[in-house]
C-alpha cells in the first residue's frame, strides 16, 4: 500500500503543479487513496520531495535532482528564471536574483556539486560563490549566463 501510494505521489508531482500538502492530499483522495496529513508529510520526507520556485512567484513540489558532476549540469529552469544577472571578479562569482530567491538559487548551485565551487553565501537577492580560481569563476559565470539566456 505504501509503495503504491508513494508511486502515486511521484506521478502526481511529476505531472501537476502541487504547491501544498493539502493539494496533494486532495489529488490522492481523488485517485481513491484515503490519507492523512501526517502520512503525506512522512511520504514527502521519505521521497525527499523538494519545493522549487515556479517562475511566477509560487512554489511546487518536485522530485530531488540526480547529482551529475558533468559539464551539462543544468539548474532547474524555474531557478534559472530567478536569476537577473551574473558576473565574476577573481575567484568570486556574484549572482543577482529577484528578491527572496537567492537562497533557493544558492541551494541549486550547491546541488551541482562542482569541485571548483568552495561555497556559496546567499542574502535576499544576491549570492556570492567562492571558487577555487579565476578560470573556475569565469567558467561558472558563463555557464549560468547561458542558462538564463535560454
mmCIF file of C-alpha atoms in Angstrom:
data_model
loop_
_atom_site.group_PDB
_atom_site.id
_atom_site.type_symbol
_atom_site.label_atom_id
_atom_site.label_comp_id
_atom_site.label_asym_id
_atom_site.label_seq_id
_atom_site.Cartn_x
_atom_site.Cartn_y
_atom_site.Cartn_z
ATOM 1 C CA UNK A 1 0.000 0.000 0.000
ATOM 2 C CA UNK A 2 2.763 2.426 0.960
ATOM 3 C CA UNK A 3 4.816 1.890 -2.208
ATOM 4 C CA UNK A 4 1.704 2.267 -4.395
ATOM 5 C CA UNK A 5 0.788 5.484 -2.573
ATOM 6 C CA UNK A 6 4.317 6.839 -2.955
ATOM 7 C CA UNK A 7 4.352 5.892 -6.644
ATOM 8 C CA UNK A 8 1.085 7.804 -6.996
ATOM 9 C CA UNK A 9 2.625 10.826 -5.245
ATOM 10 C CA UNK A 10 5.587 10.750 -7.624
ATOM 11 C CA UNK A 11 3.198 10.595 -10.575
ATOM 12 C CA UNK A 12 1.110 13.493 -9.245
ATOM 13 C CA UNK A 13 4.005 15.860 -8.524
ATOM 14 C CA UNK A 14 5.622 14.990 -11.850
ATOM 15 C CA UNK A 15 2.502 15.839 -13.852
ATOM 16 C CA UNK A 16 0.881 18.653 -11.832
ATOM 17 C CA UNK A 17 1.999 21.806 -10.042
ATOM 18 C CA UNK A 18 1.289 20.867 -6.434
ATOM 19 C CA UNK A 19 2.030 23.771 -4.092
ATOM 20 C CA UNK A 20 0.752 22.464 -0.741
ATOM 21 C CA UNK A 21 0.254 19.246 1.172
ATOM 22 C CA UNK A 22 -3.484 19.957 1.112
ATOM 23 C CA UNK A 23 -3.456 19.964 -2.705
ATOM 24 C CA UNK A 24 -1.518 16.697 -2.693
ATOM 25 C CA UNK A 25 -3.982 15.137 -0.238
ATOM 26 C CA UNK A 26 -6.890 16.215 -2.489
ATOM 27 C CA UNK A 27 -5.234 14.653 -5.546
ATOM 28 C CA UNK A 28 -4.532 11.421 -3.649
ATOM 29 C CA UNK A 29 -8.112 11.224 -2.402
ATOM 30 C CA UNK A 30 -9.439 11.906 -5.917
ATOM 31 C CA UNK A 31 -7.345 8.923 -7.039
ATOM 32 C CA UNK A 32 -9.007 6.758 -4.382
ATOM 33 C CA UNK A 33 -6.250 6.888 -1.775
ATOM 34 C CA UNK A 34 -7.553 7.884 1.679
ATOM 35 C CA UNK A 35 -4.639 9.542 3.512
ATOM 36 C CA UNK A 36 -3.965 11.790 6.463
ATOM 37 C CA UNK A 37 -1.797 14.879 6.520
ATOM 38 C CA UNK A 38 0.723 13.080 8.754
ATOM 39 C CA UNK A 39 1.045 10.221 6.260
ATOM 40 C CA UNK A 40 1.548 12.602 3.338
ATOM 41 C CA UNK A 41 4.118 14.568 5.345
ATOM 42 C CA UNK A 42 6.048 11.335 6.044
ATOM 43 C CA UNK A 43 5.842 10.327 2.377
ATOM 44 C CA UNK A 44 7.177 13.732 1.286
ATOM 45 C CA UNK A 45 10.102 13.340 3.678
ATOM 46 C CA UNK A 46 10.820 9.731 2.611
ATOM 47 C CA UNK A 47 10.616 10.601 -1.092
ATOM 48 C CA UNK A 48 12.851 13.602 -0.397
ATOM 49 C CA UNK A 49 10.496 15.867 -2.356
ATOM 50 C CA UNK A 50 11.664 19.448 -2.555
ATOM 51 C CA UNK A 51 9.910 22.725 -3.267
ATOM 52 C CA UNK A 52 11.157 24.810 -6.161
ATOM 53 C CA UNK A 53 10.024 28.161 -7.490
ATOM 54 C CA UNK A 54 7.578 28.042 -10.360
ATOM 55 C CA UNK A 55 8.883 31.135 -12.110
ATOM 56 C CA UNK A 56 5.655 33.009 -11.432
ATOM 57 C CA UNK A 57 6.107 33.630 -7.722
ATOM 58 C CA UNK A 58 4.868 30.309 -6.368
ATOM 59 C CA UNK A 59 6.433 27.059 -5.302
ATOM 60 C CA UNK A 60 5.759 23.458 -6.220
ATOM 61 C CA UNK A 61 6.807 20.024 -5.052
ATOM 62 C CA UNK A 62 9.221 18.140 -7.260
ATOM 63 C CA UNK A 63 11.500 15.133 -7.109
ATOM 64 C CA UNK A 64 15.080 15.691 -5.998
ATOM 65 C CA UNK A 65 17.526 16.130 -8.844
ATOM 66 C CA UNK A 66 20.006 13.397 -9.561
ATOM 67 C CA UNK A 67 23.536 14.522 -8.900
ATOM 68 C CA UNK A 68 25.545 14.996 -12.054
ATOM 69 C CA UNK A 69 29.101 16.264 -11.971
ATOM 70 C CA UNK A 70 29.425 16.655 -15.753
ATOM 71 C CA UNK A 71 29.580 19.873 -17.723
ATOM 72 C CA UNK A 72 25.966 19.515 -18.857
ATOM 73 C CA UNK A 73 24.513 20.021 -15.372
ATOM 74 C CA UNK A 74 21.639 22.482 -15.504
ATOM 75 C CA UNK A 75 19.864 24.390 -12.813
ATOM 76 C CA UNK A 76 16.131 23.844 -12.615
ATOM 77 C CA UNK A 77 14.582 26.159 -15.223
ATOM 78 C CA UNK A 78 12.455 27.913 -12.597
ATOM 79 C CA UNK A 79 15.613 28.690 -10.616
ATOM 80 C CA UNK A 80 17.416 29.836 -13.754
ATOM 81 C CA UNK A 81 14.464 32.167 -14.442
ATOM 82 C CA UNK A 82 15.016 33.657 -10.961
ATOM 83 C CA UNK A 83 18.488 34.925 -11.889
ATOM 84 C CA UNK A 84 18.743 38.533 -13.071
ATOM 85 C CA UNK A 85 22.490 38.843 -13.616
ATOM 86 C CA UNK A 86 25.777 37.047 -13.024
ATOM 87 C CA UNK A 87 29.347 38.281 -13.102
ATOM 88 C CA UNK A 88 32.705 37.402 -11.587
ATOM 89 C CA UNK A 89 35.836 39.001 -10.224
ATOM 90 C CA UNK A 90 38.924 36.948 -9.470
ATOM 91 C CA UNK A 91 37.681 33.822 -7.673
ATOM 92 C CA UNK A 92 34.230 35.198 -6.735
ATOM 93 C CA UNK A 93 31.012 34.812 -8.722
ATOM 94 C CA UNK A 94 28.196 37.245 -7.878
ATOM 95 C CA UNK A 95 24.682 36.149 -8.815
ATOM 96 C CA UNK A 96 21.786 38.638 -8.594
ATOM 97 C CA UNK A 97 18.257 37.213 -8.224
ATOM 98 C CA UNK A 98 14.770 38.535 -7.725
ATOM 99 C CA UNK A 99 14.096 39.423 -4.050
ATOM 100 C CA UNK A 100 13.675 36.415 -1.786
ATOM 101 C CA UNK A 101 15.047 33.849 -4.235
ATOM 102 C CA UNK A 102 18.792 33.914 -3.563
ATOM 103 C CA UNK A 103 18.682 31.037 -1.047
ATOM 104 C CA UNK A 104 16.865 28.760 -3.479
ATOM 105 C CA UNK A 105 19.274 29.556 -6.308
ATOM 106 C CA UNK A 106 22.287 29.101 -3.999
ATOM 107 C CA UNK A 107 20.940 25.688 -2.989
ATOM 108 C CA UNK A 108 20.655 24.883 -6.711
ATOM 109 C CA UNK A 109 24.260 25.918 -7.299
ATOM 110 C CA UNK A 110 25.373 23.863 -4.280
ATOM 111 C CA UNK A 111 23.455 20.830 -5.581
ATOM 112 C CA UNK A 112 25.578 20.881 -8.734
ATOM 113 C CA UNK A 113 28.448 19.579 -6.589
ATOM 114 C CA UNK A 114 31.053 21.399 -8.624
ATOM 115 C CA UNK A 115 34.537 20.718 -7.296
ATOM 116 C CA UNK A 116 35.567 24.253 -8.206
ATOM 117 C CA UNK A 117 32.901 25.932 -6.030
ATOM 118 C CA UNK A 118 34.220 26.185 -2.498
ATOM 119 C CA UNK A 119 30.943 27.542 -1.131
ATOM 120 C CA UNK A 120 28.033 29.937 -1.545
ATOM 121 C CA UNK A 121 26.648 32.648 0.715
ATOM 122 C CA UNK A 122 23.165 33.959 -0.048
ATOM 123 C CA UNK A 123 21.338 37.049 1.082
ATOM 124 C CA UNK A 124 17.888 38.137 -0.023
ATOM 125 C CA UNK A 125 18.712 38.808 -3.663
ATOM 126 C CA UNK A 126 22.465 38.241 -4.007
ATOM 127 C CA UNK A 127 24.703 35.170 -3.917
ATOM 128 C CA UNK A 128 28.459 35.148 -3.574
ATOM 129 C CA UNK A 129 30.058 31.900 -4.734
ATOM 130 C CA UNK A 130 33.737 31.476 -3.939
ATOM 131 C CA UNK A 131 35.595 29.367 -6.464
ATOM 132 C CA UNK A 132 38.991 27.723 -6.478
ATOM 133 C CA UNK A 133 40.469 30.095 -9.096
ATOM 134 C CA UNK A 134 39.748 32.748 -11.718
ATOM 135 C CA UNK A 135 39.190 30.210 -14.518
ATOM 136 C CA UNK A 136 36.545 28.427 -12.440
ATOM 137 C CA UNK A 137 34.775 31.744 -11.781
ATOM 138 C CA UNK A 138 34.789 32.574 -15.474
ATOM 139 C CA UNK A 139 33.507 29.102 -16.424
ATOM 140 C CA UNK A 140 30.690 29.079 -13.866
ATOM 141 C CA UNK A 141 29.685 32.638 -14.728
ATOM 142 C CA UNK A 142 29.495 31.776 -18.437
ATOM 143 C CA UNK A 143 27.530 28.590 -17.788
ATOM 144 C CA UNK A 144 24.959 30.416 -15.659
ATOM 145 C CA UNK A 145 24.701 33.210 -18.243
ATOM 146 C CA UNK A 146 23.965 30.623 -20.927
ATOM 147 C CA UNK A 147 21.191 29.156 -18.742
ATOM 148 C CA UNK A 148 19.477 32.488 -18.173
ATOM 149 C CA UNK A 149 19.625 33.348 -21.881
ATOM 150 C CA UNK A 150 17.934 30.093 -22.957
#
